[in-house]
N, CA, C and O atoms as CSV, one atom per row, in Angstrom:
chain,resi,resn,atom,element,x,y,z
A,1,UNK,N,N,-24.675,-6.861,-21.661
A,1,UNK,CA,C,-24.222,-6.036,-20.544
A,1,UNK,C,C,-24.271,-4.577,-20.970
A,1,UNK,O,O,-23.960,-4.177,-22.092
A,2,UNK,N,N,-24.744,-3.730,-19.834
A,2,UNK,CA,C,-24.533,-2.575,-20.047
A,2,UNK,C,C,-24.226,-1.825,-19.254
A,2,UNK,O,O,-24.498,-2.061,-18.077
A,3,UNK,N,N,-23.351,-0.312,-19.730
A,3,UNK,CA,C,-22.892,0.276,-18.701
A,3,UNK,C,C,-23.689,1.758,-18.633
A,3,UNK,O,O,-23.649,2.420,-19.670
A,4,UNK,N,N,-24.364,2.287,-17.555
A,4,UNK,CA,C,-24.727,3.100,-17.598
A,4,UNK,C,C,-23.837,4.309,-16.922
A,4,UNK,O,O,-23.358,4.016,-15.826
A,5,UNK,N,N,-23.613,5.336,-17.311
A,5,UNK,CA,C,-22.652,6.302,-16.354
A,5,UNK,C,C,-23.596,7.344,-16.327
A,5,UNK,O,O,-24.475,7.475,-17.179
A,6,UNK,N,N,-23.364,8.360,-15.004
A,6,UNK,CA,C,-24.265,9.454,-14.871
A,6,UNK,C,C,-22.970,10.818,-14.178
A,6,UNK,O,O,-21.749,10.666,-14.187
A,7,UNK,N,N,-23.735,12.081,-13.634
A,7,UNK,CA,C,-22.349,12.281,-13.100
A,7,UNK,C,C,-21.944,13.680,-13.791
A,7,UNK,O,O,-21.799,14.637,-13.030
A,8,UNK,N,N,-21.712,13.914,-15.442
A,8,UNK,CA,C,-21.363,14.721,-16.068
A,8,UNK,C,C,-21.469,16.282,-15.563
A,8,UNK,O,O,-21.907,16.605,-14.458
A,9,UNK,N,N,-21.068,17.046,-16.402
A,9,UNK,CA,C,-21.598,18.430,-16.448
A,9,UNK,C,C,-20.616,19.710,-16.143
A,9,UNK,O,O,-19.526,19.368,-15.685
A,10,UNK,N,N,-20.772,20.883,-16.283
A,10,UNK,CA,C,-19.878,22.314,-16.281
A,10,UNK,C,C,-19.171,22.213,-14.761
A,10,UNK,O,O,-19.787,21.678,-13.839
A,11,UNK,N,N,-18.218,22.610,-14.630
A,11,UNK,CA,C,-17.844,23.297,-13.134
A,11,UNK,C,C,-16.920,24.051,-13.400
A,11,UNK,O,O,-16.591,24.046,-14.586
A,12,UNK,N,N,-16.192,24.917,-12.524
A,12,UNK,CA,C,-15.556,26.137,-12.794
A,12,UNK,C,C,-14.395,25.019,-12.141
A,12,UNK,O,O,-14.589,23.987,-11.499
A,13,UNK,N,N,-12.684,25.894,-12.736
A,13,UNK,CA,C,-11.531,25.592,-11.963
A,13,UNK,C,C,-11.336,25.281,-10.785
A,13,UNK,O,O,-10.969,26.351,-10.301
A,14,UNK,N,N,-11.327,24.240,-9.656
A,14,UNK,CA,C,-11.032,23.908,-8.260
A,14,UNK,C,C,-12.500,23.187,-7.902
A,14,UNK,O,O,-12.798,22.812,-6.768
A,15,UNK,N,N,-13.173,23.089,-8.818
A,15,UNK,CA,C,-14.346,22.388,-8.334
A,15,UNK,C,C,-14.603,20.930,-8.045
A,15,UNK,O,O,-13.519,20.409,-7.780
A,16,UNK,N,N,-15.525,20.112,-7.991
A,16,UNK,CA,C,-15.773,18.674,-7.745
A,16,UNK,C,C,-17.022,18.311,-8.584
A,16,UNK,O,O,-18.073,18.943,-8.688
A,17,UNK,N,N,-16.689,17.245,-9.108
A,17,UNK,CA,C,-18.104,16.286,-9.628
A,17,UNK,C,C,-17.812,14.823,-9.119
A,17,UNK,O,O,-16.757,14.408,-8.637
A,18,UNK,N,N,-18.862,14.210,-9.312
A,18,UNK,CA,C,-18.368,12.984,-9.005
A,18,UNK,C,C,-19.236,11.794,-10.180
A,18,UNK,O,O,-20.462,11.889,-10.249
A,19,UNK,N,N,-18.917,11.324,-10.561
A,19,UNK,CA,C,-19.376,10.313,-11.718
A,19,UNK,C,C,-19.889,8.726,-11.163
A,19,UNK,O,O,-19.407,7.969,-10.320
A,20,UNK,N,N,-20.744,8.653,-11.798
A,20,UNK,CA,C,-21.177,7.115,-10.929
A,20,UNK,C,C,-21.472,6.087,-12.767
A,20,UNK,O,O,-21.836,6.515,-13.863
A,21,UNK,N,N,-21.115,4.754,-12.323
A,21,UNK,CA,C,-21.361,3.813,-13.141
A,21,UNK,C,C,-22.023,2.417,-13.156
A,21,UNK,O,O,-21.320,1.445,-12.879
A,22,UNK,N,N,-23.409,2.241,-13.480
A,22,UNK,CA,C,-23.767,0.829,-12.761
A,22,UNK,C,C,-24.087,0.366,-14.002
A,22,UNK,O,O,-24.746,0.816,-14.940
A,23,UNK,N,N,-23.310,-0.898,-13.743
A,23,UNK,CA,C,-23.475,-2.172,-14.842
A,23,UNK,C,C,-24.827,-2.907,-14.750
A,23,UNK,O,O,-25.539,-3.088,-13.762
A,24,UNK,N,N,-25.024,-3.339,-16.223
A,24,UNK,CA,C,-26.406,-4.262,-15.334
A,24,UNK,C,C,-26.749,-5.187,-17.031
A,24,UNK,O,O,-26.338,-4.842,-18.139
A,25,UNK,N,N,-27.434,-6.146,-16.756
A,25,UNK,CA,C,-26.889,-7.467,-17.897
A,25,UNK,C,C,-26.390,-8.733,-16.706
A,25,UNK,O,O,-26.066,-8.708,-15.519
A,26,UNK,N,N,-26.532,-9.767,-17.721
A,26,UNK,CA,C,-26.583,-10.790,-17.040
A,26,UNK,C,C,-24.755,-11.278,-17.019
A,26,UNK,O,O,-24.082,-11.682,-17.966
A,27,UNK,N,N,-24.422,-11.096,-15.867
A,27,UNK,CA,C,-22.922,-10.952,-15.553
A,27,UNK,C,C,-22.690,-11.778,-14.426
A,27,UNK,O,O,-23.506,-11.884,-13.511
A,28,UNK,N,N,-21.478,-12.434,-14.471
A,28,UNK,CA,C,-21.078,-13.273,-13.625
A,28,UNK,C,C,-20.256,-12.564,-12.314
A,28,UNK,O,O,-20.487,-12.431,-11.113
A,29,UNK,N,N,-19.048,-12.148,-13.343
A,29,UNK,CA,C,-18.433,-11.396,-12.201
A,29,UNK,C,C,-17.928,-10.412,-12.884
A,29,UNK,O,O,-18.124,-10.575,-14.088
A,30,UNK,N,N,-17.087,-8.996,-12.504
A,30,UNK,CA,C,-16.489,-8.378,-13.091
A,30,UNK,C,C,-15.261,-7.788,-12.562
A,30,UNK,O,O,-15.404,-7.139,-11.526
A,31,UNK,N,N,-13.888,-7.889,-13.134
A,31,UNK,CA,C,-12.985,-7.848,-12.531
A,31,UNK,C,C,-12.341,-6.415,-12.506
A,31,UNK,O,O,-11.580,-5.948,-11.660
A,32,UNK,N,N,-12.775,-5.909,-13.503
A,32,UNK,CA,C,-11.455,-4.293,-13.218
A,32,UNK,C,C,-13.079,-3.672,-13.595
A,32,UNK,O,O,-13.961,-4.314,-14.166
A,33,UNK,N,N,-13.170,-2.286,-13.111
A,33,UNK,CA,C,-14.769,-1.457,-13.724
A,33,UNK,C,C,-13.487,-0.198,-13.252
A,33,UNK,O,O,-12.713,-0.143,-12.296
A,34,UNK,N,N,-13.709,0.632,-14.333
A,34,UNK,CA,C,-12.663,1.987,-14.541
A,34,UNK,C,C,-13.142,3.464,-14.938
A,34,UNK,O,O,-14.324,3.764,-14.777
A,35,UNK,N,N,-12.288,4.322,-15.422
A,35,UNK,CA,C,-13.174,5.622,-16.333
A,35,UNK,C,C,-11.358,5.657,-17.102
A,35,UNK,O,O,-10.202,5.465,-16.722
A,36,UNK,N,N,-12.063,6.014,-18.306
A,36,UNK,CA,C,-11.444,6.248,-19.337
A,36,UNK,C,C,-11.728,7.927,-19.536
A,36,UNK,O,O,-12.918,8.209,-19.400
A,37,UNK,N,N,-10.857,9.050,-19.826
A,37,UNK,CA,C,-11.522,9.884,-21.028
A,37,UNK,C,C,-10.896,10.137,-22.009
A,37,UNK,O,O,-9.914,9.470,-22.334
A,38,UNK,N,N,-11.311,11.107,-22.656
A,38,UNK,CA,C,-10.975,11.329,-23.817
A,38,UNK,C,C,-11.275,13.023,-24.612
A,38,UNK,O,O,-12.312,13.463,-25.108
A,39,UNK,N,N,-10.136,13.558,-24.492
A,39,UNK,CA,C,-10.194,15.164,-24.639
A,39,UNK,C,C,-10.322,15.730,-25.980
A,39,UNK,O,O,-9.565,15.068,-26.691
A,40,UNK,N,N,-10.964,16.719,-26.747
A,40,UNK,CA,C,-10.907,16.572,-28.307
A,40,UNK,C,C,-9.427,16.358,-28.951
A,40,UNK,O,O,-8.355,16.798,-28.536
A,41,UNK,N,N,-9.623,15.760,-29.795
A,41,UNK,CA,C,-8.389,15.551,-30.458
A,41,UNK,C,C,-7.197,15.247,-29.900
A,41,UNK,O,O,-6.079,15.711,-30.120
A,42,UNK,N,N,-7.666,14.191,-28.952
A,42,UNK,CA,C,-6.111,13.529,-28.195
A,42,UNK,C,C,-7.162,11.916,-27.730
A,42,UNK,O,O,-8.388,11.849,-27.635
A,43,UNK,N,N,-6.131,10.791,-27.521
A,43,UNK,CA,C,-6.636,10.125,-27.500
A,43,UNK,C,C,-7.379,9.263,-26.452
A,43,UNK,O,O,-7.613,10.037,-25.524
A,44,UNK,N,N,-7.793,8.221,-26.192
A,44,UNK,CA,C,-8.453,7.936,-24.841
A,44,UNK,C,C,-7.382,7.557,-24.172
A,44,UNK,O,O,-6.339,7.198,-24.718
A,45,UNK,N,N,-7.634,7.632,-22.505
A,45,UNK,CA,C,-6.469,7.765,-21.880
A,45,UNK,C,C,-7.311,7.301,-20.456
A,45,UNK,O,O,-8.455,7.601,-20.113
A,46,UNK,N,N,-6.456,6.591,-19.878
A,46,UNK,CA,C,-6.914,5.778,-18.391
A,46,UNK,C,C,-7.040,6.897,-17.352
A,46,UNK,O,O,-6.233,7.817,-17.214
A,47,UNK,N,N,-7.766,6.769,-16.887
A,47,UNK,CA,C,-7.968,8.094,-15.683
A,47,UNK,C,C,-7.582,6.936,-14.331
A,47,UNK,O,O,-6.552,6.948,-13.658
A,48,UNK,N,N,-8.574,6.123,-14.221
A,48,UNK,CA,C,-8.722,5.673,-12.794
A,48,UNK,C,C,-9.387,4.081,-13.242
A,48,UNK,O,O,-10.118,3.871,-14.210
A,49,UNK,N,N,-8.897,3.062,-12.237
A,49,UNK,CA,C,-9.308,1.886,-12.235
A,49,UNK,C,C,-9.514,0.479,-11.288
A,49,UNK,O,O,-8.355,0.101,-11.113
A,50,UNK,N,N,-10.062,-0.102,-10.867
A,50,UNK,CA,C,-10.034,-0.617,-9.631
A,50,UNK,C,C,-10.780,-1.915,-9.565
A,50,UNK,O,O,-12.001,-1.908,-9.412
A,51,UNK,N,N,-10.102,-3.025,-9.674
A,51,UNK,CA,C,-10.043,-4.253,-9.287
A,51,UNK,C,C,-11.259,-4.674,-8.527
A,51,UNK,O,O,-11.837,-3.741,-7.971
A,52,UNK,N,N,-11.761,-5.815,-8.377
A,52,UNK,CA,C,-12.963,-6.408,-7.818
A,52,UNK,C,C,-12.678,-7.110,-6.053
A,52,UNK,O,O,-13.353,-7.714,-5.220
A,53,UNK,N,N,-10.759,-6.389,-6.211
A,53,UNK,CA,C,-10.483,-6.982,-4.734
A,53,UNK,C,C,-9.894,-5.038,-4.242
A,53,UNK,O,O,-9.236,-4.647,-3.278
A,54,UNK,N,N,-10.348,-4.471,-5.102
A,54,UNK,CA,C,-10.455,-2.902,-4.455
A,54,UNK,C,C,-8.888,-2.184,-4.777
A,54,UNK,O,O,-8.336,-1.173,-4.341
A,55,UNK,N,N,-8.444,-3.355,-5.863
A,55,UNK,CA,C,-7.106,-2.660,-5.973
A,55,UNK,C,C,-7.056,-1.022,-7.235
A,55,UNK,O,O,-7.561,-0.777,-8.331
A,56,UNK,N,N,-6.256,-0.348,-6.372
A,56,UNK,CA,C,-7.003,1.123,-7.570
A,56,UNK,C,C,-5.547,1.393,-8.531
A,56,UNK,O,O,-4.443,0.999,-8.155
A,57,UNK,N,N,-5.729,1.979,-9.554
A,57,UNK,CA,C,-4.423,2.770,-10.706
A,57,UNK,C,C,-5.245,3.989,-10.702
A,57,UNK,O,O,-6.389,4.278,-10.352
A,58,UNK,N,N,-4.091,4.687,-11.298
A,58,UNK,CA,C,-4.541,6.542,-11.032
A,58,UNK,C,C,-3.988,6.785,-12.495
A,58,UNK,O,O,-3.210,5.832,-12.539
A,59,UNK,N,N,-3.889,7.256,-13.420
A,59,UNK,CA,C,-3.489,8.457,-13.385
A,59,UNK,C,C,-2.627,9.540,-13.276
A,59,UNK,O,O,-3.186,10.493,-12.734
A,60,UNK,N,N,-1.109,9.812,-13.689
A,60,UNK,CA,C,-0.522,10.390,-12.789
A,60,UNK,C,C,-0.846,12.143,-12.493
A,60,UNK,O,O,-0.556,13.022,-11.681
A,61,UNK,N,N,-1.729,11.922,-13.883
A,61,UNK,CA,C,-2.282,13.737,-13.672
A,61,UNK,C,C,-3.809,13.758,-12.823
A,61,UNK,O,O,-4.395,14.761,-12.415
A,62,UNK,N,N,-4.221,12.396,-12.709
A,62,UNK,CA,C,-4.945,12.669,-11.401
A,62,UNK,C,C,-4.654,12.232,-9.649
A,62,UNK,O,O,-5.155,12.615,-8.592
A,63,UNK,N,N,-3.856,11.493,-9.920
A,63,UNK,CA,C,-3.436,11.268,-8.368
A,63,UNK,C,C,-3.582,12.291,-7.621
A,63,UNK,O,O,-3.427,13.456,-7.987
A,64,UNK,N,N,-3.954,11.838,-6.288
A,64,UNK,CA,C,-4.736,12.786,-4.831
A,64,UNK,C,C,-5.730,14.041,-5.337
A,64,UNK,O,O,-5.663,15.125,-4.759
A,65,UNK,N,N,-6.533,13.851,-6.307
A,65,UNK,CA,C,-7.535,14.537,-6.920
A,65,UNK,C,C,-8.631,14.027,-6.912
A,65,UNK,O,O,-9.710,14.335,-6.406
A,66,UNK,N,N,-8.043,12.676,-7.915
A,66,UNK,CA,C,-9.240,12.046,-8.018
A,66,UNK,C,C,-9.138,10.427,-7.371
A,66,UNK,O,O,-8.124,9.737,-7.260
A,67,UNK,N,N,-10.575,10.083,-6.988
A,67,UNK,CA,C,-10.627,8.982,-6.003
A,67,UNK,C,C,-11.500,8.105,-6.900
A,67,UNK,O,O,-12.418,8.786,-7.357
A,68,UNK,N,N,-11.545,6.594,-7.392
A,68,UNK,CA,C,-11.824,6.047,-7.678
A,68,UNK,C,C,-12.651,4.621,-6.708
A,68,UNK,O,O,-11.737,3.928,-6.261
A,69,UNK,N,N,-13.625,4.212,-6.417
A,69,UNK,CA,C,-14.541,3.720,-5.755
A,69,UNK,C,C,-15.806,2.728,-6.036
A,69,UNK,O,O,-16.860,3.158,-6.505
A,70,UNK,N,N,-15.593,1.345,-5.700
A,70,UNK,CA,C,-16.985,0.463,-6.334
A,70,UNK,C,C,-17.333,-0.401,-5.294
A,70,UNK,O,O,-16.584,-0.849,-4.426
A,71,UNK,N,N,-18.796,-0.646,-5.480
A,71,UNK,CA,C,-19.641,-1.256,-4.860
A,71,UNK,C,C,-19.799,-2.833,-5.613
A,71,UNK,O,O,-20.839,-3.068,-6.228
A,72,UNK,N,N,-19.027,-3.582,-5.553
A,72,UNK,CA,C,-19.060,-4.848,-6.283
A,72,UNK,C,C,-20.634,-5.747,-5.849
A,72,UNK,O,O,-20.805,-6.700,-6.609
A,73,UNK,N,N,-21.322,-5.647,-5.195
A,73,UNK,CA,C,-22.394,-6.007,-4.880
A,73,UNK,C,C,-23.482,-5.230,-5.826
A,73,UNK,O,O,-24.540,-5.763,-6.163
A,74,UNK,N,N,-23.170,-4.163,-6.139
A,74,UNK,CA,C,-24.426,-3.157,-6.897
A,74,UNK,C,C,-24.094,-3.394,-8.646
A,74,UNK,O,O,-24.822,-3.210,-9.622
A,75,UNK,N,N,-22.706,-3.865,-8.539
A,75,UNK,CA,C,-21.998,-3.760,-10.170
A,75,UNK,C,C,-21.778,-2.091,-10.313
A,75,UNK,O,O,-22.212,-1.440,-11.263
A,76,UNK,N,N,-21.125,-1.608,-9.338
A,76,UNK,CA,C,-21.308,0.187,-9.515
A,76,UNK,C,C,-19.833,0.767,-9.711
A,76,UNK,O,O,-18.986,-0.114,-9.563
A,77,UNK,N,N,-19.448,1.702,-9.929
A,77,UNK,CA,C,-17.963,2.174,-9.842
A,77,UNK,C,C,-18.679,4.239,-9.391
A,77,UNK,O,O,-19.815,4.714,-9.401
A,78,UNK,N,N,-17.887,4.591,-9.208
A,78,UNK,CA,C,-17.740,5.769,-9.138
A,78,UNK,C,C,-16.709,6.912,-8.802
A,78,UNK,O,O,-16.065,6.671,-7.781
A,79,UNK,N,N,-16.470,7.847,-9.293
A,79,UNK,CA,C,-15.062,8.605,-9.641
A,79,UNK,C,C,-15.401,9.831,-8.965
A,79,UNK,O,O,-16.174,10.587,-9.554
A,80,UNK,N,N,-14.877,10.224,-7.622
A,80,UNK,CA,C,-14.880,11.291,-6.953
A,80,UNK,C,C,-13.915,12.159,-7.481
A,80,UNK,O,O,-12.745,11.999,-7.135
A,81,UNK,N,N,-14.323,13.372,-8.542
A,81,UNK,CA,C,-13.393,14.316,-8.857
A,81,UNK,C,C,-12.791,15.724,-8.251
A,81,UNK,O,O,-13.146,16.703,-8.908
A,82,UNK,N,N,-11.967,16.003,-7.147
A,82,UNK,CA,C,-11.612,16.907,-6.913
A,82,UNK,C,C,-10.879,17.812,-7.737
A,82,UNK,O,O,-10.401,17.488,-8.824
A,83,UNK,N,N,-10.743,19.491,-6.978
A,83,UNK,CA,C,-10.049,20.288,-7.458
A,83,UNK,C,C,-9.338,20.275,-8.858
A,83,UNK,O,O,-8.154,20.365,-9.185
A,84,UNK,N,N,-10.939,20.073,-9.818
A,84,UNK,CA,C,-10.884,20.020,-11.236
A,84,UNK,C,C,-10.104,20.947,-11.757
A,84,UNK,O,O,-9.799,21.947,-11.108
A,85,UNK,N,N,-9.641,20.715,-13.119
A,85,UNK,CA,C,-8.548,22.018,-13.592
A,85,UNK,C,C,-9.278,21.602,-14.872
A,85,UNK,O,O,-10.101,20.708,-15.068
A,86,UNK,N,N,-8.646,22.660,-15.814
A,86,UNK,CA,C,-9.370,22.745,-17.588
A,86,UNK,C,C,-8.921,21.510,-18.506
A,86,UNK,O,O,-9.371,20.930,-19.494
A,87,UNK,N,N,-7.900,21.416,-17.745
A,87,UNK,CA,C,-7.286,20.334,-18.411
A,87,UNK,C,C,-7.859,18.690,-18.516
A,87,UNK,O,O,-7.671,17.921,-19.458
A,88,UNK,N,N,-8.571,18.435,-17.311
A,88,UNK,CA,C,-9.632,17.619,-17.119
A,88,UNK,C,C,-11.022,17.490,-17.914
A,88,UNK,O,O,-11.930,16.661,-17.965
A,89,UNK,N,N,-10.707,18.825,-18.555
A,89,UNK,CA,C,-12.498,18.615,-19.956
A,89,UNK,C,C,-12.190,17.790,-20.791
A,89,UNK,O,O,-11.162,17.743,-21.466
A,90,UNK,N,N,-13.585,16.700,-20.775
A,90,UNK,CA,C,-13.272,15.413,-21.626
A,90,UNK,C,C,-14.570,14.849,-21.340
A,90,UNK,O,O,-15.283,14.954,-20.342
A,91,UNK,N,N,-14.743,14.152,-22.560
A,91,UNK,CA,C,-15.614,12.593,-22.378
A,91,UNK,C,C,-15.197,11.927,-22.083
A,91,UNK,O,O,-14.183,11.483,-22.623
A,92,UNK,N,N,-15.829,11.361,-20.850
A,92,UNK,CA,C,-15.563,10.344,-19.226
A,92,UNK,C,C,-16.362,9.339,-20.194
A,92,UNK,O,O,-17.197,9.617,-21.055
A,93,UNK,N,N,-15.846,8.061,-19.790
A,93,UNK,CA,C,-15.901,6.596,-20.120
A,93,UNK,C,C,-15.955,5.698,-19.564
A,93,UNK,O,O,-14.856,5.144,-19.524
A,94,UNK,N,N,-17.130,4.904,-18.770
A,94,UNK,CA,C,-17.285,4.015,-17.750
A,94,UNK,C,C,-16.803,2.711,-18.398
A,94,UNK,O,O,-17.402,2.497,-19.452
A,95,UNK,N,N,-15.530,1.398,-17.947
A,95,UNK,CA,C,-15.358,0.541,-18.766
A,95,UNK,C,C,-15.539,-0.604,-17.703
A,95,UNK,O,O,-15.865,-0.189,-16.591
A,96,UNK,N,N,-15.409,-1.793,-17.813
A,96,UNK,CA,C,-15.649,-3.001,-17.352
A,96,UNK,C,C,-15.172,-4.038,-18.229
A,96,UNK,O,O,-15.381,-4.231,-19.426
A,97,UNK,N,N,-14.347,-4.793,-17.206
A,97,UNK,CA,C,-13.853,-6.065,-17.907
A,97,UNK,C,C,-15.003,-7.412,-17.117
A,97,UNK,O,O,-15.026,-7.552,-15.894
A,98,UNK,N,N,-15.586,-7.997,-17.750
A,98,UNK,CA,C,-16.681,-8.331,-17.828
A,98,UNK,C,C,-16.474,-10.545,-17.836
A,98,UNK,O,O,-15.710,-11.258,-18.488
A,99,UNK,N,N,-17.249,-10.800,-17.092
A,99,UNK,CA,C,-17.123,-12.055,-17.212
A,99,UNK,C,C,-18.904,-12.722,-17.187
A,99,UNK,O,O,-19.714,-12.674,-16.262
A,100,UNK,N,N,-19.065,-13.350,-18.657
A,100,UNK,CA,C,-20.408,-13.642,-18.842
A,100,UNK,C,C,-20.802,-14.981,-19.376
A,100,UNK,O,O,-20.029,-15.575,-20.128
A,101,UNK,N,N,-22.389,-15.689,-18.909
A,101,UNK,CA,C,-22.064,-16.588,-19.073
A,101,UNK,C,C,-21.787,-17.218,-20.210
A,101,UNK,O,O,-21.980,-16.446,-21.149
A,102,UNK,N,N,-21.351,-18.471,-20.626
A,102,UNK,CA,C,-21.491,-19.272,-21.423
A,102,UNK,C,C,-20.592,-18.806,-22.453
A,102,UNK,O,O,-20.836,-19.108,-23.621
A,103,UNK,N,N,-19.532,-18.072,-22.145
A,103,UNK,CA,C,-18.416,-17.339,-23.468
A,103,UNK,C,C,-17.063,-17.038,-22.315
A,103,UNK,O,O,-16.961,-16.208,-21.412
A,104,UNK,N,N,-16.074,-18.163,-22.833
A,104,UNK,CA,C,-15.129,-18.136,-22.465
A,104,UNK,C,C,-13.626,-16.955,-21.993
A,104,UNK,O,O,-12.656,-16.784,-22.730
A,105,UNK,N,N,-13.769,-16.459,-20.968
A,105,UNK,CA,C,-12.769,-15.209,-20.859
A,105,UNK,C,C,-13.526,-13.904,-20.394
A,105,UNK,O,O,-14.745,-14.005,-20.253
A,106,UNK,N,N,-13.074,-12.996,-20.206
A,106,UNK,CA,C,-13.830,-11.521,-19.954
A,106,UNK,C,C,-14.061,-11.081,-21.371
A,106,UNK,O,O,-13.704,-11.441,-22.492
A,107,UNK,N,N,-15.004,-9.911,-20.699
A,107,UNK,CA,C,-15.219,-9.106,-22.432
A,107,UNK,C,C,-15.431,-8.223,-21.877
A,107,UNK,O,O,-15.828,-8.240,-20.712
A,108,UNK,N,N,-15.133,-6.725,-22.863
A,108,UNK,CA,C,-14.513,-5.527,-22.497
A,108,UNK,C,C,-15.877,-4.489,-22.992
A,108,UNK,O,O,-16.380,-4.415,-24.113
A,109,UNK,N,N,-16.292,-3.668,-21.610
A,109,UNK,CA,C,-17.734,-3.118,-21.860
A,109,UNK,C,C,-17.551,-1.645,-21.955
A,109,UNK,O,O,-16.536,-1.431,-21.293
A,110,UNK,N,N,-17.855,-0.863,-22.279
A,110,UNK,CA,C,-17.906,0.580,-22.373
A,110,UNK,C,C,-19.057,1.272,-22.471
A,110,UNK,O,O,-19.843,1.030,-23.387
A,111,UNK,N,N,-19.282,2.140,-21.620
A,111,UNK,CA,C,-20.270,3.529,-21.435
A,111,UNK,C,C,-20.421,4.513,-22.409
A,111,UNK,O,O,-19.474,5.151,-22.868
A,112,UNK,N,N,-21.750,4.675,-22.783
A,112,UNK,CA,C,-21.311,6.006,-23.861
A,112,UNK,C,C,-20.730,7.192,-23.459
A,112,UNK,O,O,-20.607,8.244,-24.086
A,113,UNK,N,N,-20.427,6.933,-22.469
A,113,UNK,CA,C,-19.438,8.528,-22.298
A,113,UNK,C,C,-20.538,9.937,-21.693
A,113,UNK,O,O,-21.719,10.119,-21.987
A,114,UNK,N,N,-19.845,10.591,-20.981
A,114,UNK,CA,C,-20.620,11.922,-19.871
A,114,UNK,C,C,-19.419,12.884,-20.448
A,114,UNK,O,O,-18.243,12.608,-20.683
A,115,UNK,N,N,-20.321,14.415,-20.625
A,115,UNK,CA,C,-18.932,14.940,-20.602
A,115,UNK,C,C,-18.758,16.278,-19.253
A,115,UNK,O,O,-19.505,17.084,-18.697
A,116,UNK,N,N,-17.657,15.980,-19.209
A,116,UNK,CA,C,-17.072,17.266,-18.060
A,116,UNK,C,C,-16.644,17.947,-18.350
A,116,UNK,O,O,-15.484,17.725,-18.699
A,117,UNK,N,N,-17.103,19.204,-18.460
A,117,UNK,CA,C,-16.404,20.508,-18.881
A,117,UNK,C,C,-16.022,21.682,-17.066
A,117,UNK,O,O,-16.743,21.984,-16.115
A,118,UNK,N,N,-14.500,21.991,-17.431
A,118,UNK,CA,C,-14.267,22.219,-16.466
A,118,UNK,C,C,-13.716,23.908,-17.232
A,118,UNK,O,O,-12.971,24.150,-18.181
A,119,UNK,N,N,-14.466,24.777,-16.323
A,119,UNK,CA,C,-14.194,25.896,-17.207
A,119,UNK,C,C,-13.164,27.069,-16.141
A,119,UNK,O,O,-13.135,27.021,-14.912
A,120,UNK,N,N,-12.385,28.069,-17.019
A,120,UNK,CA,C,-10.965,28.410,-16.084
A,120,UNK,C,C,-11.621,29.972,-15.709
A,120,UNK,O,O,-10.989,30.753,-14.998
């Protein structure tokens, strides 16, 4: 399985990006597909995440900013980022809890990471 993420890149204070993630590998089903980041020298940290029945977690430093969104038919996720602040610069992390065949349980997939630099 793999996760591809796209999406990255500069924006100034109050801006928007939006990040997209499509899985692809021979996968059964997949139950949570998320973004992780991770800011220098602090550690990875859950941004946004959302269930295969559309259920979402935030974030509490992104709530009503950022919108989290997947296409379970495409294997896709994607992270609508509003009214970015500096504090948001980080390597973004597409993850997936993963169900494949012939190996008992989910297994836990990760993106090499996009980075967002949000400049003040």
């Amino acid at each position: 399985v793999q996760l591809q993420a796209s999406g990255g890149g500069l924006v100034q204070t109050g801006g928007s990006l939006r990040l997209s993630c499509a899985a692809s590998g021979r996968i059964l089903s997949i139950r949570v597909m998320g973004w992780y980041r991770q800011a220098p020298g602090k550690q990875r940290e859950l941004v946004a995440s959302i269930t295969s029945g559309g259920s979402t977690n935030y974030a509490d430093s992104v709530k009503g900013r950022f919108t989290i969104s997947r296409d379970n038919a495409k294997n896709m996720v994607d992270l609508q980022m509003n009214t970015l602040k500096p504090e948001d610069t980080a390597v973004y992390y597409c993850n997936a809890v993963v169900s494949v065949p012939y190996v008992a349980g989910d297994l836990n997939y990760w993106g090499l990471g996009t980075l967002v630099t949000v400049s003040s």
